[in-house]
């Protein structure tokens, strides 16, 4: 029996309170490495393009857009994604959404019916179970392997006659693991074994797709499994999370392709989500071929990993995202995170990601704040 969405909200809201209280208590001395809100600008280009779009905008540029977004925007995104996934996307396959959150909610509500069983991997992005519980979709959290990579065998074991879908994040949030082609092929093989009452859907959450900071290739799940819906977040890619821009992409090989896209568009209308704002849609089109400069993030990742490992902290070996995923010195991750918060350092306990015993650091700032926080983490680690 899965927890209710009310029960799932308890730890999330407790952490939100701890976060707010710590910021209030420590003021500018707090070091906030919890939610991914970078305090420095790694790549100014998206900000420059947005400023120039705003400066030139007239009423036609700020008009209502259709529910899936402006057609020229969708066309450009389809072209960019076609190159990245090596699949022939057209504009009809793309639905613009106000962030990846709305994309996820839209696909779950439009393409599944209450009682459909979904498989997730733990740890996973914190709100997947919340959405599923809200929509009456029972789920199984399948543990990842010790290195936090996919375990296709565990998916096969968790399959039930009512399983209709699997959700993965690639690269993985919260860990930063990049699933490799072999793992994606094995996962696809498990899905392909189940064809009744229709092919199961794979939801590939690529919210962090542009954040492979050491250039490790990040293979697209859609290239391995036919019935895949991809979720993207442009806010995340350009460090403008508050601008709420993302999209859904229906694989051109998915059947029924056009009916699926229509169901998503209808759901956008029914839920009142609407497409992102007119300007951020234009921004998405302008930047869809641009790869963000991640050199600053790569330096921070290497620096932080070196310092933590030198102090004996176990840090997961990963290649993507702004996150580091590290083992707590005690089983109770919330207790360890509360101790750090008591010293003004905010990180997230892994229990929010539906696994115990780890914590997640978001590299939101550089020295001296980051070094201070690392020193405190290492001290508390040694003390535990
Ligand atoms: C895996 C994953 N999916 C979705 C989201 C939500 O993204 P957005 O801010 O575009 O709604 C996040 C945000 O951190 C995430 O990590």
mmCIF file of C-alpha atoms and ligand atoms in Angstrom:
data_model
loop_
_atom_site.group_PDB
_atom_site.id
_atom_site.type_symbol
_atom_site.label_atom_id
_atom_site.label_comp_id
_atom_site.label_asym_id
_atom_site.label_seq_id
_atom_site.Cartn_x
_atom_site.Cartn_y
_atom_site.Cartn_z
ATOM 1 C CA UNK A 1 0.000 0.000 0.000
ATOM 2 C CA UNK A 2 1.544 3.333 -1.059
ATOM 3 C CA UNK A 3 1.443 6.313 1.309
ATOM 4 C CA UNK A 4 -1.280 8.893 0.613
ATOM 5 C CA UNK A 5 -0.262 12.215 -0.908
ATOM 6 C CA UNK A 6 -0.936 13.771 2.512
ATOM 7 C CA UNK A 7 1.616 11.421 4.088
ATOM 8 C CA UNK A 8 4.094 12.090 1.282
ATOM 9 C CA UNK A 9 3.788 15.828 1.865
ATOM 10 C CA UNK A 10 4.844 15.605 5.544
ATOM 11 C CA UNK A 11 8.657 15.228 5.077
ATOM 12 C CA UNK A 12 8.652 17.665 2.143
ATOM 13 C CA UNK A 13 6.917 20.341 4.183
ATOM 14 C CA UNK A 14 9.069 19.643 7.251
ATOM 15 C CA UNK A 15 12.175 20.203 5.139
ATOM 16 C CA UNK A 16 10.699 23.385 3.645
ATOM 17 C CA UNK A 17 10.212 24.683 7.214
ATOM 18 C CA UNK A 18 13.757 23.715 8.227
ATOM 19 C CA UNK A 19 15.055 25.473 5.112
ATOM 20 C CA UNK A 20 13.093 28.687 5.751
ATOM 21 C CA UNK A 21 13.918 28.752 9.488
ATOM 22 C CA UNK A 22 17.632 28.255 8.814
ATOM 23 C CA UNK A 23 17.712 31.058 6.254
ATOM 24 C CA UNK A 24 15.923 33.314 8.745
ATOM 25 C CA UNK A 25 18.214 32.335 11.590
ATOM 26 C CA UNK A 26 21.559 32.657 9.785
ATOM 27 C CA UNK A 27 20.683 35.393 7.274
ATOM 28 C CA UNK A 28 23.545 36.084 4.868
ATOM 29 C CA UNK A 29 25.755 33.590 6.745
ATOM 30 C CA UNK A 30 23.564 30.648 5.689
ATOM 31 C CA UNK A 31 25.038 28.503 2.896
ATOM 32 C CA UNK A 32 22.156 27.164 0.832
ATOM 33 C CA UNK A 33 23.094 23.996 -1.058
ATOM 34 C CA UNK A 34 19.591 22.491 -0.901
ATOM 35 C CA UNK A 35 17.368 23.382 -3.871
ATOM 36 C CA UNK A 36 19.265 23.942 -7.139
ATOM 37 C CA UNK A 37 19.263 27.738 -7.238
ATOM 38 C CA UNK A 38 22.728 28.810 -8.425
ATOM 39 C CA UNK A 39 23.911 32.178 -7.136
ATOM 40 C CA UNK A 40 26.398 32.820 -9.930
ATOM 41 C CA UNK A 41 25.919 33.011 -13.673
ATOM 42 C CA UNK A 42 27.949 30.315 -15.435
ATOM 43 C CA UNK A 43 26.843 31.258 -18.947
ATOM 44 C CA UNK A 44 25.391 34.752 -19.579
ATOM 45 C CA UNK A 45 24.087 33.979 -23.099
ATOM 46 C CA UNK A 46 20.525 32.959 -22.120
ATOM 47 C CA UNK A 47 20.174 36.125 -20.028
ATOM 48 C CA UNK A 48 21.441 38.249 -22.917
ATOM 49 C CA UNK A 49 19.048 36.619 -25.400
ATOM 50 C CA UNK A 50 16.083 37.060 -23.027
ATOM 51 C CA UNK A 51 16.971 40.746 -22.484
ATOM 52 C CA UNK A 52 17.196 41.330 -26.222
ATOM 53 C CA UNK A 53 13.878 39.525 -26.870
ATOM 54 C CA UNK A 54 12.200 41.639 -24.169
ATOM 55 C CA UNK A 55 13.698 44.854 -25.570
ATOM 56 C CA UNK A 56 12.386 44.137 -29.072
ATOM 57 C CA UNK A 57 8.986 42.665 -28.176
ATOM 58 C CA UNK A 58 5.798 44.196 -29.546
ATOM 59 C CA UNK A 59 2.180 43.056 -29.006
ATOM 60 C CA UNK A 60 2.307 40.255 -31.633
ATOM 61 C CA UNK A 61 5.285 38.734 -29.816
ATOM 62 C CA UNK A 62 3.367 38.632 -26.536
ATOM 63 C CA UNK A 63 0.061 37.304 -27.816
ATOM 64 C CA UNK A 64 -1.715 34.146 -26.648
ATOM 65 C CA UNK A 65 -0.098 30.996 -27.960
ATOM 66 C CA UNK A 66 -1.943 27.770 -28.829
ATOM 67 C CA UNK A 67 -1.999 25.155 -26.049
ATOM 68 C CA UNK A 68 1.031 23.265 -27.343
ATOM 69 C CA UNK A 69 2.993 26.484 -27.891
ATOM 70 C CA UNK A 70 3.770 28.623 -30.952
ATOM 71 C CA UNK A 71 4.190 26.467 -34.070
ATOM 72 C CA UNK A 72 7.548 28.011 -35.157
ATOM 73 C CA UNK A 73 8.890 27.395 -31.641
ATOM 74 C CA UNK A 74 7.719 23.782 -31.656
ATOM 75 C CA UNK A 75 9.198 23.347 -35.117
ATOM 76 C CA UNK A 76 12.630 24.552 -34.008
ATOM 77 C CA UNK A 77 12.578 22.405 -30.880
ATOM 78 C CA UNK A 78 11.542 19.372 -32.933
ATOM 79 C CA UNK A 79 14.506 19.994 -35.255
ATOM 80 C CA UNK A 80 16.951 20.270 -32.353
ATOM 81 C CA UNK A 81 15.592 17.187 -30.583
ATOM 82 C CA UNK A 82 15.642 15.224 -33.851
ATOM 83 C CA UNK A 83 19.413 15.750 -33.984
ATOM 84 C CA UNK A 84 19.944 14.989 -30.299
ATOM 85 C CA UNK A 85 17.830 11.799 -30.276
ATOM 86 C CA UNK A 86 18.368 10.779 -33.926
ATOM 87 C CA UNK A 87 14.576 10.537 -34.331
ATOM 88 C CA UNK A 88 12.387 12.367 -36.890
ATOM 89 C CA UNK A 89 10.376 14.635 -34.541
ATOM 90 C CA UNK A 90 8.003 17.161 -36.132
ATOM 91 C CA UNK A 91 6.287 20.112 -34.440
ATOM 92 C CA UNK A 92 3.191 18.032 -33.638
ATOM 93 C CA UNK A 93 5.281 15.826 -31.356
ATOM 94 C CA UNK A 94 6.306 18.735 -29.125
ATOM 95 C CA UNK A 95 4.085 20.203 -26.391
ATOM 96 C CA UNK A 96 5.466 23.275 -24.627
ATOM 97 C CA UNK A 97 4.851 23.224 -20.863
ATOM 98 C CA UNK A 98 5.514 25.591 -17.954
ATOM 99 C CA UNK A 99 8.475 23.550 -16.685
ATOM 100 C CA UNK A 100 9.126 19.821 -16.381
ATOM 101 C CA UNK A 101 6.720 19.579 -13.432
ATOM 102 C CA UNK A 102 3.730 20.452 -15.626
ATOM 103 C CA UNK A 103 5.020 18.144 -18.364
ATOM 104 C CA UNK A 104 5.140 15.221 -15.924
ATOM 105 C CA UNK A 105 1.726 15.928 -14.500
ATOM 106 C CA UNK A 106 0.234 16.322 -17.984
ATOM 107 C CA UNK A 107 1.574 13.028 -19.286
ATOM 108 C CA UNK A 108 0.503 11.111 -16.163
ATOM 109 C CA UNK A 109 -2.989 12.546 -16.204
ATOM 110 C CA UNK A 110 -3.530 12.283 -19.974
ATOM 111 C CA UNK A 111 -2.147 8.808 -20.679
ATOM 112 C CA UNK A 112 -2.895 6.730 -17.582
ATOM 113 C CA UNK A 113 -6.108 5.841 -15.774
ATOM 114 C CA UNK A 114 -6.572 5.342 -12.018
ATOM 115 C CA UNK A 115 -5.363 1.872 -11.046
ATOM 116 C CA UNK A 116 -2.588 1.743 -13.651
ATOM 117 C CA UNK A 117 0.619 0.635 -11.947
ATOM 118 C CA UNK A 118 3.852 2.588 -12.508
ATOM 119 C CA UNK A 119 7.433 1.571 -11.741
ATOM 120 C CA UNK A 120 9.910 4.106 -10.347
ATOM 121 C CA UNK A 121 13.506 3.796 -9.198
ATOM 122 C CA UNK A 122 14.663 4.866 -5.773
ATOM 123 C CA UNK A 123 16.181 7.281 -5.198
ATOM 124 C CA UNK A 124 14.013 9.356 -7.504
ATOM 125 C CA UNK A 125 12.943 12.954 -7.961
ATOM 126 C CA UNK A 126 10.933 13.810 -4.880
ATOM 127 C CA UNK A 127 7.537 14.608 -6.425
ATOM 128 C CA UNK A 128 6.963 11.586 -8.722
ATOM 129 C CA UNK A 129 5.249 9.595 -5.929
ATOM 130 C CA UNK A 130 3.256 12.669 -4.945
ATOM 131 C CA UNK A 131 1.802 13.057 -8.435
ATOM 132 C CA UNK A 132 1.070 9.341 -8.698
ATOM 133 C CA UNK A 133 -0.664 9.259 -5.312
ATOM 134 C CA UNK A 134 -2.746 12.301 -6.284
ATOM 135 C CA UNK A 135 -3.822 10.643 -9.554
ATOM 136 C CA UNK A 136 -4.675 7.258 -8.008
ATOM 137 C CA UNK A 137 -1.811 5.512 -9.819
ATOM 138 C CA UNK A 138 -0.256 2.833 -7.582
ATOM 139 C CA UNK A 139 3.524 2.563 -7.881
ATOM 140 C CA UNK A 140 6.474 0.409 -6.894
ATOM 141 C CA UNK A 141 9.777 2.024 -5.975
ATOM 142 C CA UNK A 142 12.436 -0.345 -7.274
ATOM 143 C CA UNK A 143 15.831 0.164 -5.606
ATOM 144 C CA UNK A 144 18.677 1.158 -7.914
ATOM 145 C CA UNK A 145 21.904 -0.848 -7.797
ATOM 146 C CA UNK A 146 24.587 0.015 -5.201
ATOM 147 C CA UNK A 147 26.139 2.484 -7.676
ATOM 148 C CA UNK A 148 22.643 3.973 -8.218
ATOM 149 C CA UNK A 149 22.440 2.781 -11.814
ATOM 150 C CA UNK A 150 19.259 1.212 -13.213
ATOM 151 C CA UNK A 151 18.466 -2.341 -12.246
ATOM 152 C CA UNK A 152 16.429 -3.755 -15.173
ATOM 153 C CA UNK A 153 16.161 -7.145 -13.430
ATOM 154 C CA UNK A 154 14.391 -5.472 -10.501
ATOM 155 C CA UNK A 155 11.936 -3.865 -12.942
ATOM 156 C CA UNK A 156 11.121 -7.285 -14.369
ATOM 157 C CA UNK A 157 10.577 -8.621 -10.838
ATOM 158 C CA UNK A 158 8.296 -5.691 -9.878
ATOM 159 C CA UNK A 159 6.100 -6.010 -13.005
ATOM 160 C CA UNK A 160 2.421 -6.722 -12.331
ATOM 161 C CA UNK A 161 -0.474 -7.392 -14.732
ATOM 162 C CA UNK A 162 -1.561 -3.761 -14.273
ATOM 163 C CA UNK A 163 1.853 -2.154 -14.903
ATOM 164 C CA UNK A 164 1.490 0.440 -17.663
ATOM 165 C CA UNK A 165 4.563 2.605 -17.351
ATOM 166 C CA UNK A 166 8.061 3.264 -16.022
ATOM 167 C CA UNK A 167 9.544 6.650 -15.083
ATOM 168 C CA UNK A 168 13.289 7.264 -15.183
ATOM 169 C CA UNK A 169 15.329 10.423 -15.028
ATOM 170 C CA UNK A 170 18.307 10.670 -17.352
ATOM 171 C CA UNK A 171 20.678 11.884 -16.069
ATOM 172 C CA UNK A 172 19.315 10.819 -12.758
ATOM 173 C CA UNK A 173 18.018 13.314 -10.228
ATOM 174 C CA UNK A 174 18.997 13.403 -7.342
ATOM 175 C CA UNK A 175 22.172 11.368 -7.916
ATOM 176 C CA UNK A 176 23.665 12.716 -11.168
ATOM 177 C CA UNK A 177 24.167 9.145 -12.504
ATOM 178 C CA UNK A 178 24.070 8.832 -16.304
ATOM 179 C CA UNK A 179 22.446 5.577 -17.451
ATOM 180 C CA UNK A 180 24.518 3.988 -20.212
ATOM 181 C CA UNK A 181 23.359 2.388 -23.484
ATOM 182 C CA UNK A 182 23.596 -1.165 -22.100
ATOM 183 C CA UNK A 183 21.338 -0.311 -19.172
ATOM 184 C CA UNK A 184 18.839 1.485 -21.401
ATOM 185 C CA UNK A 185 18.800 -1.439 -23.848
ATOM 186 C CA UNK A 186 18.167 -3.898 -20.987
ATOM 187 C CA UNK A 187 15.367 -1.730 -19.639
ATOM 188 C CA UNK A 188 13.835 -1.538 -23.114
ATOM 189 C CA UNK A 189 14.003 -5.335 -23.383
ATOM 190 C CA UNK A 190 11.981 -5.675 -20.160
ATOM 191 C CA UNK A 191 9.347 -3.228 -21.448
ATOM 192 C CA UNK A 192 9.180 -4.951 -24.834
ATOM 193 C CA UNK A 193 8.308 -8.250 -23.195
ATOM 194 C CA UNK A 194 4.958 -6.769 -22.122
ATOM 195 C CA UNK A 195 2.578 -5.978 -24.955
ATOM 196 C CA UNK A 196 -0.863 -6.508 -23.379
ATOM 197 C CA UNK A 197 -3.183 -4.581 -23.261
ATOM 198 C CA UNK A 198 -0.833 -2.305 -25.231
ATOM 199 C CA UNK A 199 2.834 -1.364 -25.077
ATOM 200 C CA UNK A 200 3.854 0.149 -21.719
ATOM 201 C CA UNK A 201 5.063 3.760 -21.792
ATOM 202 C CA UNK A 202 8.506 4.933 -20.751
ATOM 203 C CA UNK A 203 8.598 8.461 -19.345
ATOM 204 C CA UNK A 204 12.142 9.741 -19.731
ATOM 205 C CA UNK A 205 12.610 12.795 -17.556
ATOM 206 C CA UNK A 206 15.536 14.653 -19.141
ATOM 207 C CA UNK A 207 15.197 17.752 -16.944
ATOM 208 C CA UNK A 208 18.996 17.769 -16.454
ATOM 209 C CA UNK A 209 19.912 16.675 -19.983
ATOM 210 C CA UNK A 210 22.207 19.648 -20.631
ATOM 211 C CA UNK A 211 24.254 19.217 -17.478
ATOM 212 C CA UNK A 212 26.870 16.611 -18.304
ATOM 213 C CA UNK A 213 29.697 18.634 -16.760
ATOM 214 C CA UNK A 214 32.535 16.283 -17.743
ATOM 215 C CA UNK A 215 31.136 15.688 -21.259
ATOM 216 C CA UNK A 216 30.176 12.045 -20.567
ATOM 217 C CA UNK A 217 27.587 11.254 -23.288
ATOM 218 C CA UNK A 218 24.019 11.195 -21.981
ATOM 219 C CA UNK A 219 22.136 8.699 -24.197
ATOM 220 C CA UNK A 220 18.447 9.418 -24.755
ATOM 221 C CA UNK A 221 16.067 6.677 -23.546
ATOM 222 C CA UNK A 222 13.841 7.473 -26.569
ATOM 223 C CA UNK A 223 16.580 6.127 -28.830
ATOM 224 C CA UNK A 224 16.285 2.718 -27.125
ATOM 225 C CA UNK A 225 12.573 2.236 -26.498
ATOM 226 C CA UNK A 226 9.844 2.972 -29.037
ATOM 227 C CA UNK A 227 7.040 4.114 -26.728
ATOM 228 C CA UNK A 228 8.878 6.902 -24.954
ATOM 229 C CA UNK A 229 7.736 10.357 -23.885
ATOM 230 C CA UNK A 230 10.582 12.726 -23.106
ATOM 231 C CA UNK A 231 10.362 15.569 -20.590
ATOM 232 C CA UNK A 232 12.706 18.563 -20.860
ATOM 233 C CA UNK A 233 13.343 21.614 -18.657
ATOM 234 C CA UNK A 234 14.865 24.694 -20.285
ATOM 235 C CA UNK A 235 14.783 26.598 -17.005
ATOM 236 C CA UNK A 236 17.205 24.052 -15.606
ATOM 237 C CA UNK A 237 19.482 24.059 -18.645
ATOM 238 C CA UNK A 238 19.876 27.845 -18.534
ATOM 239 C CA UNK A 239 19.771 28.448 -14.811
ATOM 240 C CA UNK A 240 16.433 30.269 -15.023
ATOM 241 C CA UNK A 241 14.331 27.800 -13.068
ATOM 242 C CA UNK A 242 11.822 30.496 -12.119
ATOM 243 C CA UNK A 243 11.026 31.155 -15.786
ATOM 244 C CA UNK A 244 9.094 27.846 -15.908
ATOM 245 C CA UNK A 245 9.850 26.561 -19.399
ATOM 246 C CA UNK A 246 9.876 22.944 -20.489
ATOM 247 C CA UNK A 247 8.361 20.588 -23.008
ATOM 248 C CA UNK A 248 7.074 17.108 -23.664
ATOM 249 C CA UNK A 249 8.173 15.199 -26.747
ATOM 250 C CA UNK A 250 6.239 12.219 -28.117
ATOM 251 C CA UNK A 251 8.593 9.772 -29.795
ATOM 252 C CA UNK A 252 7.862 9.660 -33.550
ATOM 253 C CA UNK A 253 7.926 5.845 -33.244
ATOM 254 C CA UNK A 254 5.319 5.708 -30.467
ATOM 255 C CA UNK A 255 1.919 4.292 -31.408
ATOM 256 C CA UNK A 256 -0.556 5.853 -31.625
ATOM 257 C CA UNK A 257 1.666 8.904 -32.213
ATOM 258 C CA UNK A 258 -0.824 11.613 -33.213
ATOM 259 C CA UNK A 259 -3.607 10.541 -30.832
ATOM 260 C CA UNK A 260 -1.089 10.668 -27.984
ATOM 261 C CA UNK A 261 -0.024 14.207 -28.867
ATOM 262 C CA UNK A 262 -3.695 15.232 -29.114
ATOM 263 C CA UNK A 263 -4.436 13.729 -25.680
ATOM 264 C CA UNK A 264 -1.554 15.776 -24.219
ATOM 265 C CA UNK A 265 -2.807 18.997 -25.828
ATOM 266 C CA UNK A 266 -6.315 18.386 -24.537
ATOM 267 C CA UNK A 267 -4.952 17.762 -21.061
ATOM 268 C CA UNK A 268 -3.089 21.087 -21.177
ATOM 269 C CA UNK A 269 -6.401 22.796 -21.872
ATOM 270 C CA UNK A 270 -8.378 20.835 -19.267
ATOM 271 C CA UNK A 271 -5.812 21.443 -16.533
ATOM 272 C CA UNK A 272 -5.371 25.118 -17.429
ATOM 273 C CA UNK A 273 -1.587 24.694 -17.483
ATOM 274 C CA UNK A 274 -1.117 26.654 -20.740
ATOM 275 C CA UNK A 275 2.171 26.919 -22.596
ATOM 276 C CA UNK A 276 5.064 28.875 -21.053
ATOM 277 C CA UNK A 277 5.038 32.658 -21.452
ATOM 278 C CA UNK A 278 5.440 33.980 -24.998
ATOM 279 C CA UNK A 279 8.942 35.354 -24.342
ATOM 280 C CA UNK A 280 10.343 32.206 -22.768
ATOM 281 C CA UNK A 281 8.977 30.178 -25.683
ATOM 282 C CA UNK A 282 10.968 32.457 -28.016
ATOM 283 C CA UNK A 283 13.975 31.947 -25.769
ATOM 284 C CA UNK A 284 13.557 28.169 -26.003
ATOM 285 C CA UNK A 285 13.579 28.407 -29.789
ATOM 286 C CA UNK A 286 16.596 30.731 -29.863
ATOM 287 C CA UNK A 287 18.679 28.487 -27.594
ATOM 288 C CA UNK A 288 17.599 24.981 -28.526
ATOM 289 C CA UNK A 289 20.846 24.294 -30.403
ATOM 290 C CA UNK A 290 23.039 25.968 -27.751
ATOM 291 C CA UNK A 291 24.988 23.890 -25.253
ATOM 292 C CA UNK A 292 25.452 25.741 -21.949
ATOM 293 C CA UNK A 293 29.021 26.450 -20.799
ATOM 294 C CA UNK A 294 29.557 24.031 -17.900
ATOM 295 C CA UNK A 295 33.246 24.683 -17.266
ATOM 296 C CA UNK A 296 32.531 26.555 -13.994
ATOM 297 C CA UNK A 297 30.289 23.744 -12.756
ATOM 298 C CA UNK A 298 32.920 21.143 -13.700
ATOM 299 C CA UNK A 299 35.554 22.994 -11.615
ATOM 300 C CA UNK A 300 33.208 23.165 -8.630
ATOM 301 C CA UNK A 301 32.311 19.485 -8.960
ATOM 302 C CA UNK A 302 35.952 18.366 -9.033
ATOM 303 C CA UNK A 303 36.961 20.683 -6.196
ATOM 304 C CA UNK A 304 34.103 19.604 -3.898
ATOM 305 C CA UNK A 305 34.552 15.903 -4.612
ATOM 306 C CA UNK A 306 38.281 16.133 -3.847
ATOM 307 C CA UNK A 307 37.691 17.890 -0.514
ATOM 308 C CA UNK A 308 34.926 15.573 0.655
ATOM 309 C CA UNK A 309 36.751 12.404 -0.324
ATOM 310 C CA UNK A 310 39.930 13.591 1.402
ATOM 311 C CA UNK A 311 37.855 13.834 4.602
ATOM 312 C CA UNK A 312 36.599 10.256 4.138
ATOM 313 C CA UNK A 313 33.101 11.131 2.862
ATOM 314 C CA UNK A 314 31.728 8.609 0.337
ATOM 315 C CA UNK A 315 30.583 10.556 -2.731
ATOM 316 C CA UNK A 316 28.845 8.784 -5.591
ATOM 317 C CA UNK A 317 30.934 8.716 -8.780
ATOM 318 C CA UNK A 318 28.770 10.669 -11.255
ATOM 319 C CA UNK A 319 29.128 12.890 -14.311
ATOM 320 C CA UNK A 320 26.080 15.112 -14.615
ATOM 321 C CA UNK A 321 23.848 17.640 -12.834
ATOM 322 C CA UNK A 322 24.659 20.303 -10.260
ATOM 323 C CA UNK A 323 24.365 17.643 -7.529
ATOM 324 C CA UNK A 324 26.687 15.525 -5.425
ATOM 325 C CA UNK A 325 25.134 12.545 -3.695
ATOM 326 C CA UNK A 326 26.999 11.488 -0.550
ATOM 327 C CA UNK A 327 26.572 8.921 2.182
ATOM 328 C CA UNK A 328 25.504 10.081 5.620
ATOM 329 C CA UNK A 329 27.705 8.983 8.522
ATOM 330 C CA UNK A 330 24.561 7.662 10.285
ATOM 331 C CA UNK A 331 21.412 5.888 9.069
ATOM 332 C CA UNK A 332 19.193 8.865 9.901
ATOM 333 C CA UNK A 333 19.736 11.293 7.019
ATOM 334 C CA UNK A 334 17.218 13.807 8.372
ATOM 335 C CA UNK A 335 19.097 13.992 11.659
ATOM 336 C CA UNK A 336 22.417 14.569 9.892
ATOM 337 C CA UNK A 337 20.887 17.280 7.672
ATOM 338 C CA UNK A 338 19.327 18.940 10.746
ATOM 339 C CA UNK A 339 22.773 19.024 12.412
ATOM 340 C CA UNK A 340 24.242 20.756 9.361
ATOM 341 C CA UNK A 341 21.313 23.198 9.300
ATOM 342 C CA UNK A 342 22.069 23.974 12.944
ATOM 343 C CA UNK A 343 25.412 25.281 11.691
ATOM 344 C CA UNK A 344 23.899 27.242 8.790
ATOM 345 C CA UNK A 345 24.531 24.701 5.994
ATOM 346 C CA UNK A 346 21.522 23.510 3.993
ATOM 347 C CA UNK A 347 21.613 20.252 2.031
ATOM 348 C CA UNK A 348 18.795 17.784 1.308
ATOM 349 C CA UNK A 349 18.211 14.453 3.082
ATOM 350 C CA UNK A 350 17.862 11.485 0.734
ATOM 351 C CA UNK A 351 14.635 10.407 2.432
ATOM 352 C CA UNK A 352 12.981 13.196 0.414
ATOM 353 C CA UNK A 353 14.113 11.191 -2.628
ATOM 354 C CA UNK A 354 12.607 7.997 -1.225
ATOM 355 C CA UNK A 355 15.845 6.398 -0.007
ATOM 356 C CA UNK A 356 17.541 6.578 3.392
ATOM 357 C CA UNK A 357 21.133 7.193 4.461
ATOM 358 C CA UNK A 358 22.408 9.771 1.929
ATOM 359 C CA UNK A 359 22.351 13.524 1.420
ATOM 360 C CA UNK A 360 22.405 15.726 -1.682
ATOM 361 C CA UNK A 361 24.487 18.846 -2.195
ATOM 362 C CA UNK A 362 23.509 21.348 -4.928
ATOM 363 C CA UNK A 363 26.544 23.345 -6.053
ATOM 364 C CA UNK A 364 24.910 26.744 -5.931
ATOM 365 C CA UNK A 365 27.945 28.856 -5.160
ATOM 366 C CA UNK A 366 31.745 28.891 -5.184
ATOM 367 C CA UNK A 367 34.378 29.917 -2.622
ATOM 368 C CA UNK A 368 34.436 31.150 0.093
ATOM 369 C CA UNK A 369 30.857 30.061 0.993
ATOM 370 C CA UNK A 370 31.236 26.623 -0.551
ATOM 371 C CA UNK A 371 34.539 25.945 1.210
ATOM 372 C CA UNK A 372 33.059 26.978 4.541
ATOM 373 C CA UNK A 373 30.162 24.594 3.976
ATOM 374 C CA UNK A 374 32.464 21.731 2.953
ATOM 375 C CA UNK A 375 34.534 22.257 6.120
ATOM 376 C CA UNK A 376 31.373 22.089 8.271
ATOM 377 C CA UNK A 377 30.095 18.985 6.452
ATOM 378 C CA UNK A 378 33.462 17.256 7.001
ATOM 379 C CA UNK A 379 33.539 18.231 10.705
ATOM 380 C CA UNK A 380 30.016 16.937 11.334
ATOM 381 C CA UNK A 381 30.806 13.798 9.356
ATOM 382 C CA UNK A 382 33.834 13.084 11.555
ATOM 383 C CA UNK A 383 31.852 13.831 14.708
ATOM 384 C CA UNK A 384 29.014 11.390 13.934
HETATM 385 C C1 LIG B 1 14.258 15.097 -12.443
HETATM 386 C C2 LIG B 1 13.498 16.372 -12.342
HETATM 387 N N1 LIG B 1 12.333 16.478 -12.987
HETATM 388 C C3 LIG B 1 11.608 17.602 -12.961
HETATM 389 C C4 LIG B 1 12.046 18.711 -12.265
HETATM 390 C C5 LIG B 1 11.222 19.968 -12.311
HETATM 391 O O1 LIG B 1 11.768 20.792 -13.320
HETATM 392 P P1 LIG B 1 11.114 22.213 -13.687
HETATM 393 O O2 LIG B 1 11.779 23.218 -12.779
HETATM 394 O O3 LIG B 1 11.438 22.476 -15.117
HETATM 395 O O4 LIG B 1 9.663 22.110 -13.453
HETATM 396 C C6 LIG B 1 13.248 18.648 -11.571
HETATM 397 C C7 LIG B 1 13.687 19.802 -10.776
HETATM 398 O O5 LIG B 1 14.652 19.787 -10.040
HETATM 399 C C8 LIG B 1 14.003 17.456 -11.622
HETATM 400 O O6 LIG B 1 15.173 17.340 -10.992
#
